Coordinates of C-alpha atoms and ligand atoms in Angstrom, one line a residue:
Chain A
M1 CA 162.7 87.8 -15.2
N2 CA 163.6 84.2 -14.7
T3 CA 164.3 82.7 -18.1
A4 CA 165.8 79.5 -16.8
Y5 CA 162.6 77.5 -17.3
Q6 CA 161.6 78.8 -20.7
N7 CA 162.6 75.8 -22.7
S8 CA 161.5 73.2 -20.2
I9 CA 158.4 71.4 -19.0
N10 CA 157.0 73.0 -15.9
I11 CA 155.3 70.5 -13.6
V12 CA 153.3 70.9 -10.5
A13 CA 153.1 67.8 -8.2
L14 CA 150.1 67.7 -5.9
G15 CA 149.5 65.4 -3.0
L16 CA 153.1 64.1 -3.0
D17 CA 155.0 63.9 0.2
L18 CA 158.6 65.3 0.5
P19 CA 160.4 62.0 -0.1
S20 CA 158.3 61.5 -3.3
L21 CA 159.0 65.0 -4.4
T22 CA 162.7 64.4 -3.9
R23 CA 162.5 61.2 -6.0
L24 CA 160.7 63.1 -8.7
K25 CA 163.4 65.7 -8.8
S26 CA 166.0 63.0 -9.3
L27 CA 163.9 61.4 -12.0
F28 CA 163.9 64.8 -13.8
K29 CA 167.7 64.7 -13.7
V30 CA 167.6 61.3 -15.4
F31 CA 165.2 62.6 -18.0
K32 CA 167.5 65.5 -18.7
S33 CA 170.5 63.1 -19.2
I34 CA 168.6 60.5 -21.3
Y35 CA 166.0 62.5 -23.2
K36 CA 167.8 65.9 -23.2
N37 CA 164.7 67.6 -21.9
E38 CA 164.4 69.6 -18.7
C39 CA 161.5 69.2 -16.3
H40 CA 161.0 71.5 -13.3
L41 CA 158.8 71.5 -10.3
V42 CA 156.9 74.8 -10.2
E43 CA 154.0 76.3 -8.4
N44 CA 150.4 75.4 -9.4
D45 CA 149.8 78.6 -11.5
N46 CA 153.0 78.2 -13.5
A47 CA 152.7 74.6 -14.5
D48 CA 152.3 73.2 -18.0
L49 CA 151.1 69.9 -16.6
C50 CA 150.2 68.4 -13.2
I51 CA 151.0 65.2 -11.5
I52 CA 148.5 64.2 -8.8
D53 CA 149.0 61.4 -6.2
F54 CA 145.7 59.7 -5.6
D55 CA 147.1 57.9 -2.5
D56 CA 146.8 61.2 -0.8
P57 CA 143.4 61.5 0.9
K58 CA 142.9 64.8 -0.9
G59 CA 144.0 63.4 -4.3
N60 CA 140.5 63.3 -5.9
A61 CA 139.7 66.9 -4.7
L62 CA 143.0 68.2 -6.0
W63 CA 142.3 66.6 -9.3
Q64 CA 138.8 68.2 -9.5
Q65 CA 140.3 71.5 -8.6
S66 CA 143.0 71.2 -11.2
L67 CA 140.4 70.4 -13.9
E68 CA 138.2 73.4 -12.9
Q69 CA 141.0 75.9 -12.6
Y70 CA 143.1 74.8 -15.5
P71 CA 140.8 73.0 -17.9
S72 CA 143.4 72.9 -20.7
R73 CA 146.2 71.6 -18.5
P74 CA 146.8 67.9 -18.7
N75 CA 146.9 65.8 -15.5
I76 CA 148.8 62.6 -14.7
I77 CA 147.3 60.6 -12.0
I78 CA 149.4 58.2 -10.0
A79 CA 148.2 55.7 -7.4
S80 CA 149.0 52.3 -5.9
D81 CA 145.6 50.9 -6.7
P82 CA 145.3 50.0 -10.4
T83 CA 141.6 50.3 -10.4
V84 CA 141.9 54.0 -9.3
V85 CA 144.4 54.5 -12.1
N86 CA 142.2 52.8 -14.6
H87 CA 142.0 56.1 -16.3
A88 CA 143.6 57.4 -19.5
D89 CA 145.8 59.7 -17.5
G90 CA 146.7 57.2 -14.8
M91 CA 149.9 55.4 -13.9
T92 CA 150.2 52.7 -11.2
K93 CA 152.9 52.8 -8.6
P94 CA 155.7 51.9 -8.5
L95 CA 156.2 54.3 -11.5
N96 CA 158.1 53.0 -14.5
I97 CA 160.6 55.7 -15.4
D98 CA 160.4 55.3 -19.1
L99 CA 156.7 55.2 -19.1
L100 CA 156.5 58.3 -16.9
W101 CA 158.6 60.2 -19.3
E102 CA 156.4 59.0 -22.2
F103 CA 153.4 60.3 -20.3
I104 CA 154.9 63.6 -19.6
D105 CA 156.3 64.1 -23.1
A106 CA 153.1 63.1 -24.9
R107 CA 150.9 65.3 -22.7
Y108 CA 153.3 68.3 -23.0
Q109 CA 153.4 68.0 -26.8
Q110 CA 149.6 67.9 -26.8
T111 CA 149.3 71.1 -24.7
R112 CA 151.8 72.9 -26.9
K113 CA 149.7 72.2 -29.9
T114 CA 146.4 73.2 -28.3
T115 CA 147.3 76.1 -26.0
Q116 CA 147.8 78.6 -28.8
A117 CA 144.5 77.7 -30.5
K118 CA 142.4 77.2 -27.5
A119 CA 141.6 80.2 -25.5
V120 CA 140.7 79.6 -21.9
S121 CA 139.0 82.8 -20.7
G122 CA 140.5 86.1 -21.8
V123 CA 141.3 87.3 -18.3
H124 CA 142.6 83.9 -17.2
R125 CA 144.9 83.8 -20.1
M126 CA 146.3 87.2 -19.5
I127 CA 147.1 86.4 -15.9
N128 CA 148.7 83.1 -17.0
Q129 CA 150.8 84.9 -19.5
Q130 CA 152.0 87.4 -17.0
K131 CA 152.9 84.5 -14.6
Q132 CA 154.6 82.7 -17.4
E133 CA 157.1 85.6 -17.6
N134 CA 157.7 85.6 -13.9
K135 CA 157.9 81.9 -13.5
T136 CA 159.7 81.0 -10.3
P137 CA 160.5 77.5 -9.2
V138 CA 159.2 76.0 -5.9
N139 CA 162.3 76.0 -3.7
I140 CA 162.7 72.3 -3.3
D141 CA 165.0 71.7 -6.2
D142 CA 168.7 72.3 -5.8
S143 CA 171.2 70.1 -7.5
E144 CA 173.6 70.3 -4.6
S145 CA 171.3 68.1 -2.6
L146 CA 171.9 65.1 -4.9
Y147 CA 175.7 65.3 -5.1
Y148 CA 178.6 66.1 -2.8
Q149 CA 182.3 66.5 -3.4
P150 CA 184.2 64.1 -1.1
A151 CA 187.3 66.3 -1.3
D152 CA 185.4 69.1 0.4
Y153 CA 185.0 66.9 3.6
L154 CA 187.0 64.9 6.0
Q155 CA 186.2 61.8 4.0
G156 CA 188.1 63.0 0.9
Y157 CA 191.0 64.3 3.1
L158 CA 191.2 60.9 4.9
Q159 CA 191.1 59.0 1.6
A160 CA 194.0 61.0 0.2
K161 CA 196.0 60.5 3.4
I162 CA 195.3 56.7 3.3
Q163 CA 196.6 56.6 -0.2
C164 CA 199.8 58.4 0.9
A165 CA 200.2 56.2 3.9
K166 CA 199.9 53.1 1.7
Q167 CA 202.3 54.4 -0.9
E168 CA 204.9 55.5 1.6
K169 CA 204.2 52.6 4.1
T170 CA 204.1 55.1 7.0
Y171 CA 201.7 55.8 9.8
F172 CA 199.8 59.1 9.4
K173 CA 198.4 61.0 12.3
L174 CA 195.6 63.5 11.7
N175 CA 195.3 66.0 14.6
F176 CA 192.1 67.8 15.4
R177 CA 191.4 70.3 18.2
E178 CA 191.5 69.3 21.8
N179 CA 193.9 66.4 21.3
S180 CA 191.5 64.4 19.1
M181 CA 193.2 62.3 16.5
I182 CA 192.8 59.7 13.8
I183 CA 195.8 57.5 13.0
I184 CA 196.2 55.5 9.8
D185 CA 198.0 52.2 10.0
P186 CA 198.5 51.1 6.4
V187 CA 200.3 47.9 7.3
Q188 CA 197.5 46.3 9.4
Q189 CA 194.9 48.3 7.5
M190 CA 193.6 49.7 10.7
I191 CA 192.4 53.1 12.0
Y192 CA 193.0 54.3 15.5
I193 CA 190.8 57.1 16.7
D194 CA 190.4 59.2 19.7
L195 CA 187.4 61.4 18.9
P196 CA 184.0 61.2 20.5
T197 CA 181.4 59.7 18.1
M198 CA 179.2 62.8 18.2
L199 CA 182.2 65.0 17.3
L200 CA 183.0 62.7 14.4
K201 CA 179.5 62.9 13.2
Q202 CA 179.7 66.7 13.3
I203 CA 183.0 67.1 11.6
S204 CA 182.2 64.6 8.9
Q205 CA 179.6 67.0 7.6
I206 CA 181.4 70.3 7.8
S207 CA 183.5 71.8 5.1
R208 CA 187.1 70.7 5.1
Q209 CA 188.1 74.4 5.0
M210 CA 186.5 74.9 8.3
L211 CA 188.2 72.0 10.0
E212 CA 191.3 72.8 11.9
I213 CA 193.3 69.8 11.0
Y214 CA 196.9 69.0 10.4
S215 CA 198.6 65.7 9.6
E216 CA 202.1 64.3 10.4
K217 CA 203.9 61.1 9.9
I218 CA 204.7 59.0 13.0
S219 CA 206.8 56.0 13.7
E220 CA 205.6 52.6 15.0
T221 CA 207.2 53.4 18.4
Q222 CA 205.2 56.7 18.5
L223 CA 202.0 54.8 17.6
N224 CA 202.6 52.3 20.4
D225 CA 203.3 55.1 22.8
I226 CA 200.0 56.8 21.9
K227 CA 198.1 53.5 22.3
V228 CA 199.4 53.3 25.8
K229 CA 198.8 56.9 26.7
H230 CA 195.3 57.3 25.2
S231 CA 193.1 54.9 27.0
K232 CA 190.1 56.0 25.0
I233 CA 191.6 55.2 21.7
Q234 CA 189.5 52.9 19.6
V235 CA 190.6 50.7 16.7
Y236 CA 188.6 50.0 13.5
R237 CA 189.3 48.1 10.3
L238 CA 190.2 50.7 7.7
E239 CA 187.4 49.6 5.4
K240 CA 184.8 49.7 8.1
F241 CA 185.8 53.2 9.2
L242 CA 185.7 54.5 5.7
W243 CA 182.3 52.9 5.1
D244 CA 180.9 54.4 8.2
L245 CA 182.4 57.8 7.6
T246 CA 181.1 57.9 4.1
Y247 CA 177.6 57.2 5.3
L248 CA 177.9 60.2 7.6
T249 CA 179.3 62.4 4.9
A250 CA 177.1 61.4 2.0
N251 CA 174.0 62.0 4.0
G252 CA 171.7 60.9 1.2
R253 CA 173.9 62.1 -1.7
V254 CA 176.3 60.6 -4.2
P255 CA 179.8 61.7 -5.2
Q256 CA 179.9 64.6 -7.7
D257 CA 181.4 62.4 -10.4
T258 CA 178.5 60.0 -10.4
N259 CA 176.6 59.9 -13.6
L260 CA 172.9 59.3 -12.7
S261 CA 171.9 58.5 -16.2
Q262 CA 174.4 55.6 -16.4
Q263 CA 173.7 52.1 -15.1
V264 CA 175.6 50.9 -12.1
F265 CA 176.7 47.5 -10.8
L266 CA 178.7 46.1 -7.9
Q267 CA 181.9 44.2 -8.6
H268 CA 181.1 41.9 -5.7
W269 CA 179.3 41.8 -2.3
P270 CA 180.7 43.9 0.4
N271 CA 182.2 41.8 3.3
F272 CA 179.2 42.5 5.5
T273 CA 180.3 40.5 8.5
R274 CA 183.1 43.1 9.0
L275 CA 181.2 46.2 7.9
T276 CA 178.2 48.0 9.4
K277 CA 175.0 46.4 7.9
T278 CA 173.4 49.7 6.9
P279 CA 169.7 49.8 6.0
S280 CA 168.8 47.9 2.9
A281 CA 172.5 47.4 2.1
M282 CA 172.2 43.7 1.7
R283 CA 169.2 43.9 -0.6
I284 CA 170.8 46.6 -2.8
S285 CA 173.9 44.4 -3.0
A286 CA 171.9 41.3 -4.0
L287 CA 170.4 43.3 -6.8
L288 CA 173.6 45.0 -8.1
V289 CA 175.9 41.9 -8.1
K290 CA 173.5 40.4 -10.6
H291 CA 172.0 43.3 -12.5
T292 CA 173.1 46.6 -13.9
C293 CA 170.5 49.3 -13.3
L294 CA 170.0 53.0 -12.8
L295 CA 170.5 54.2 -9.3
S296 CA 167.3 56.2 -9.5
S297 CA 165.3 53.0 -10.3
I298 CA 166.5 51.1 -7.3
P299 CA 164.1 52.8 -4.8
T300 CA 161.2 51.7 -6.9
I301 CA 162.4 48.2 -7.4
L302 CA 163.2 47.6 -3.7
R303 CA 160.6 50.0 -2.3
I304 CA 163.1 51.9 -0.2
P305 CA 164.0 55.5 0.2
E306 CA 166.4 57.0 -2.2
Y307 CA 168.8 58.2 0.5
E308 CA 169.5 54.6 1.5
V309 CA 170.5 53.9 -2.1
F310 CA 172.6 57.0 -2.5
N311 CA 174.3 56.4 0.9
F312 CA 175.0 52.8 0.0
Y313 CA 176.4 53.7 -3.4
S314 CA 178.7 56.3 -1.9
A315 CA 180.1 53.9 0.6
A316 CA 180.5 51.0 -1.8
N317 CA 182.2 53.5 -4.2
V318 CA 184.7 54.4 -1.5
I319 CA 185.8 50.8 -0.9
G320 CA 186.1 50.3 -4.7
L321 CA 183.2 48.0 -5.4
T322 CA 181.1 50.1 -7.7
G323 CA 181.2 50.2 -11.5
Q324 CA 179.5 52.7 -13.8
T325 CA 180.6 51.9 -17.3
K326 CA 178.7 49.6 -19.5
C327 CA 179.5 46.2 -18.0
T328 CA 180.4 43.6 -20.6
D329 CA 180.8 40.8 -18.0
N330 CA 178.0 38.4 -18.6
T331 CA 177.6 37.8 -14.9
Y332 CA 175.4 40.9 -15.0
I333 CA 172.0 41.1 -16.7
A334 CA 170.3 44.5 -17.4
L335 CA 167.2 44.7 -15.3
T336 CA 164.2 45.1 -17.5
T337 CA 161.4 43.8 -15.3
K338 CA 161.0 43.7 -11.6
P339 CA 162.7 40.5 -10.2
E340 CA 160.2 37.8 -9.4
A341 CA 159.3 36.7 -5.9
H342 CA 160.8 33.4 -4.8
K343 CA 158.1 30.7 -4.5
K344 CA 159.0 30.2 -0.9
R345 CA 159.1 33.9 0.0
N346 CA 157.1 33.3 3.2
I347 CA 159.6 30.8 4.4
L348 CA 162.6 32.9 3.6
S349 CA 161.0 35.9 5.3
A350 CA 160.0 33.8 8.4
L351 CA 163.5 32.5 8.7
L352 CA 164.9 36.0 8.7
S353 CA 162.4 37.0 11.4
H354 CA 163.4 33.9 13.4
L355 CA 167.0 34.8 13.3
G356 CA 166.2 38.2 14.6
I357 CA 167.2 39.9 11.4
K358 CA 163.8 41.0 10.2
Chain B
M1 CA 160.8 20.2 3.3
H2 CA 163.1 23.2 3.4
K3 CA 166.8 22.7 3.9
I4 CA 170.0 24.6 4.1
I5 CA 173.2 22.7 3.5
F6 CA 176.6 23.4 5.0
T7 CA 179.6 22.0 3.3
G8 CA 183.4 22.5 3.4
P9 CA 186.6 20.7 4.3
V10 CA 187.6 19.0 7.6
G11 CA 187.7 21.3 10.6
V12 CA 186.5 24.4 8.7
G13 CA 183.7 24.9 11.3
K14 CA 180.6 23.3 9.9
T15 CA 179.4 21.6 13.0
T16 CA 180.2 24.7 15.1
A17 CA 178.3 27.0 12.7
I18 CA 175.2 24.8 12.5
N19 CA 175.2 24.7 16.3
A20 CA 175.2 28.5 16.4
I21 CA 171.9 28.8 14.7
S22 CA 170.1 25.5 15.4
D23 CA 167.1 25.5 17.8
I24 CA 167.9 21.9 18.8
P25 CA 171.2 20.5 19.9
T26 CA 173.0 19.5 16.8
V27 CA 172.7 15.8 16.0
S28 CA 176.2 14.9 15.0
T29 CA 177.9 11.6 14.1
E30 CA 181.3 12.4 15.4
Q31 CA 184.2 10.1 15.8
V32 CA 187.8 10.5 16.9
S33 CA 189.5 12.2 14.0
T34 CA 191.8 10.4 11.7
A35 CA 192.4 13.5 9.6
Q36 CA 195.4 15.7 10.2
A37 CA 193.6 18.9 11.2
D38 CA 195.6 20.2 14.2
N39 CA 194.1 20.2 17.7
K40 CA 191.0 18.5 16.3
T41 CA 189.9 15.5 18.2
H42 CA 186.5 14.9 16.6
T43 CA 185.3 14.8 13.0
T44 CA 181.9 14.4 11.5
V45 CA 181.7 11.0 9.8
A46 CA 178.1 10.9 8.4
L47 CA 176.3 14.2 8.8
D48 CA 175.3 17.0 11.1
Y49 CA 171.7 17.8 11.6
G50 CA 170.2 20.9 13.1
M51 CA 166.7 22.5 12.9
I52 CA 165.1 25.9 13.1
R53 CA 161.4 26.0 14.0
L54 CA 159.6 28.9 12.4
N55 CA 156.7 30.8 13.9
N56 CA 154.3 29.5 11.2
G57 CA 155.0 26.0 12.4
E58 CA 157.3 25.0 9.5
C59 CA 160.8 23.9 10.0
I60 CA 164.1 24.6 8.3
H61 CA 166.3 21.5 8.3
I62 CA 170.0 22.2 8.4
Y63 CA 172.4 19.6 7.2
G64 CA 176.2 19.5 7.3
T65 CA 178.1 17.3 5.1
P66 CA 181.1 15.4 6.5
G67 CA 184.4 17.1 5.8
Q68 CA 186.4 14.0 5.0
G69 CA 186.2 12.5 1.5
R70 CA 184.4 9.3 0.5
F71 CA 181.1 10.6 1.6
N72 CA 180.1 12.2 -1.7
F73 CA 177.3 9.7 -2.2
M74 CA 175.3 11.4 0.6
W75 CA 175.4 14.9 -0.7
K76 CA 173.0 14.4 -3.5
I77 CA 170.4 13.1 -1.1
L78 CA 171.0 16.1 1.3
S79 CA 170.6 18.6 -1.5
E80 CA 167.1 17.7 -2.4
G81 CA 164.6 20.3 -1.4
G82 CA 167.4 22.7 -0.4
L83 CA 167.1 26.5 -0.3
G84 CA 170.7 27.2 -0.5
L85 CA 174.3 26.2 0.2
V86 CA 176.7 27.6 2.8
M87 CA 180.2 26.7 1.7
L88 CA 182.8 27.2 4.3
M89 CA 186.5 27.6 3.4
D90 CA 189.4 27.4 5.8
N91 CA 191.9 30.1 4.9
S92 CA 194.7 28.5 6.9
R93 CA 194.7 25.3 4.8
D94 CA 197.4 24.8 2.2
N95 CA 195.4 25.3 -0.9
P96 CA 192.0 26.8 -0.1
F97 CA 191.3 27.5 -3.8
D98 CA 191.6 23.8 -4.5
D99 CA 188.9 23.3 -1.9
L100 CA 186.8 26.1 -3.4
H101 CA 186.9 24.6 -6.9
F102 CA 186.3 21.1 -5.5
Y103 CA 183.2 22.0 -3.5
Y104 CA 181.9 24.3 -6.3
N105 CA 182.1 21.5 -8.8
E106 CA 180.5 19.0 -6.4
F107 CA 177.5 21.3 -5.9
K108 CA 177.5 23.0 -9.3
S109 CA 174.0 22.0 -10.3
F110 CA 172.6 22.7 -6.9
I111 CA 174.2 26.1 -6.9
A112 CA 172.8 26.9 -10.3
A113 CA 169.3 26.0 -9.2
N114 CA 169.4 27.6 -5.7
A115 CA 171.8 30.0 -4.0
L116 CA 175.3 30.0 -2.6
I117 CA 177.1 31.9 0.1
V118 CA 180.8 31.4 0.9
G119 CA 182.2 31.9 4.4
I120 CA 185.9 32.1 4.9
T121 CA 187.0 30.9 8.3
H122 CA 190.4 31.1 10.1
M123 CA 191.3 34.4 8.5
E124 CA 192.7 35.5 11.7
D125 CA 195.3 32.8 11.4
K126 CA 196.1 33.6 7.8
K127 CA 195.2 36.8 6.0
T128 CA 195.7 35.7 2.5
P129 CA 194.2 34.8 0.1
T130 CA 191.8 37.8 0.6
I131 CA 188.1 37.9 0.1
S132 CA 188.7 39.6 -3.3
D133 CA 191.0 36.8 -4.3
Y134 CA 188.1 34.3 -3.7
H135 CA 185.7 36.5 -5.7
E136 CA 188.3 36.5 -8.5
Q137 CA 188.4 32.7 -8.5
L138 CA 184.6 32.3 -8.8
R139 CA 184.4 34.8 -11.7
R140 CA 185.3 32.0 -14.1
Y141 CA 182.0 30.3 -13.3
H142 CA 180.1 33.6 -13.9
I143 CA 178.7 33.6 -10.5
N144 CA 178.9 36.4 -8.0
P145 CA 177.9 35.1 -4.6
P146 CA 178.4 36.8 -1.2
I147 CA 181.7 35.8 0.3
F148 CA 182.1 36.9 3.9
E149 CA 184.8 36.5 6.5
V150 CA 183.3 34.5 9.3
D151 CA 184.1 32.7 12.5
G152 CA 182.1 29.5 12.9
R153 CA 181.8 30.3 16.6
N154 CA 180.2 33.7 16.1
R155 CA 176.5 33.5 15.8
D156 CA 176.2 37.0 14.2
D157 CA 178.5 35.9 11.4
I158 CA 176.4 32.8 10.7
R159 CA 173.2 34.9 10.8
S160 CA 174.6 37.4 8.4
M161 CA 175.5 34.5 6.0
I162 CA 171.9 33.2 6.1
Q163 CA 170.6 36.7 5.6
A164 CA 172.7 37.3 2.5
L165 CA 171.6 33.8 1.3
M166 CA 167.9 34.8 1.7
Y167 CA 168.4 38.1 -0.2
T168 CA 170.3 36.2 -3.0
L169 CA 167.2 34.1 -3.4
D170 CA 164.7 37.0 -3.2
I171 CA 165.6 40.7 -3.1
G172 CA 161.9 41.5 -2.5
I173 CA 161.9 40.3 1.2
V174 CA 161.3 43.5 3.0
D175 CA 164.1 44.7 5.3
L176 CA 162.6 46.0 8.4
D177 CA 165.7 48.0 9.2
S178 CA 164.6 50.3 6.4
T179 CA 162.1 53.1 6.6
K180 CA 158.6 51.7 6.7
N181 CA 155.7 52.7 4.6
Y182 CA 157.7 54.2 1.8
N183 CA 155.3 54.4 -1.0
H184 CA 156.9 55.3 -4.3
Ligands
GTP401 N1 190.1 29.8 14.8 C1 188.9 29.4 14.4 N2 188.4 28.3 14.9 C2 187.2 27.9 14.5 C3 186.4 28.6 13.5 N3 185.2 28.0 13.3 C4 185.3 26.9 14.1 N4 186.4 26.8 14.8 C5 186.9 25.8 15.7 O1 187.5 24.7 14.9 C6 187.2 23.5 15.4 C7 186.6 22.5 14.4 O2 185.3 22.9 14.1 P1 184.1 21.9 13.6 O3 182.8 22.7 13.6 O4 184.2 20.6 14.3 O5 184.6 21.6 12.1 P2 183.8 20.7 11.0 O6 183.8 21.5 9.8 O7 182.5 20.2 11.6 O8 184.9 19.5 10.9 P3 184.6 18.0 10.3 O9 183.4 17.5 11.0 O10 185.8 17.3 10.7 O11 184.5 18.1 8.9 C8 186.4 23.7 16.6 O12 187.2 23.6 17.8 C9 185.8 25.1 16.5 O13 185.6 25.7 17.7 C10 187.0 29.8 13.0 O14 186.4 30.6 12.2 N5 188.2 30.2 13.5
MG402 MG1 181.8 18.4 11.9

């Protein structure tokens, strides 16, 4: 018997695509931290309440079905069109996190009060009770998918070696199979690398334990020798290499020690002319140098996928730009409403297109 | 009228940067330089003017202030109707922070009403101060603008500055690099 979800709110989400389900899962994590209440995504039959996306072509049918099959179960309707949502149980997208929680909580409390008193049909109820005891979650929720431990990957290993190299002011050479290598130059803040890009991509994502890798200190003369002998060696700025490697490693996740229920901010803009301009990175930066906000609310504010936010946060964190504690610097304003559009948005947008940026 | 203003000290690269993004040959009022900037034969005495023609028929006017002093009277006129300010700093000058504070104070009210991006040139000649040091300097004004390392001769660098300036003005402009049709 699975007792894990006994003291939690079991929710079925109908008509939502996979990215939306993933977002919903992370919202549940925020609810857990802030409101100390657990929500879980479960199958239709096991749910205490139901969220239905009316932007899905089958949204209305799913709603009717839900009403018929589970008359006592509350539904929360979400849609982009406010007129569709002009309904007691409706919420307009983008969803406001606090409001969504209030909706869920209120409706859940309401069912708890009524379910005991109100019998559905005798048979139906028996089946439901049986299912209640065998409640199993839909297999889309696993906390590992939101977090990663940098130390378990090449990223963390490299970060540690960079720190040693800086402290000891020595060059470090990391050796991989088939003569591939990464050399850390702490003086010029450069990385020399002889490793095919595809291979780097692969090894960035496999467990550090599986990597056959050993490191050694080398002298400047040895470094110069290697530069001459290895014609394919490429040189990167250390910060850019770490930024890129973190994107590969994070793969839509944030470091394990990130507290998703705490507001984040950016100390200052990344130096984008010398870093890879990863998707949405400039917009996320523009937001976080002015405002403190929850990572999980950024996808809604900027209308971007969550993995872009998480990747950005991981990379900015590696180069020391992120902050998570309550920021007392009055440069930052907590974001309460969606930032307003500039009165010349069309012009700004046209200028970006013109410059080939948009 | 929509304008972007470039400012900064003599020889920092204003004329070159405007040239890199202007659709018309930059209209400059250059004279043989009297300033001490090394290897520099010409300096802008009145202003630089460039222009970008947008698809919708509108224009963005780009103005560069002269780098030498005594021209402050013009800057106010140039600032009217502006979208934002691109402030270029030359890292190889003796006291780049003096320049930073001087230009910040000259444009203080314009910056408060619009947006600012700072570009640091000549970093290949002199690595310090660092970008972080510049951020530290601006903290006292409680502003946190983008500060990028740039080369006035590199069009991509200038484009990135304009891009950051636009997002500073409005984070809601959609970035087409991102996944499209993302709903909630
Ligand atoms: N090394 C280096 N040279 C640059 C850079 N940007 C511009 N230059 C060069 O520096 C010289 C001066 O650039 P200008 O664009 O004339 O400078 P300006 O700011 O207009 O100077 P004034 O009009 O005198 O105020 C030119 O030869 C440019 O090619 C840079 O980032 N690094
Ligand atoms: Mg000039």
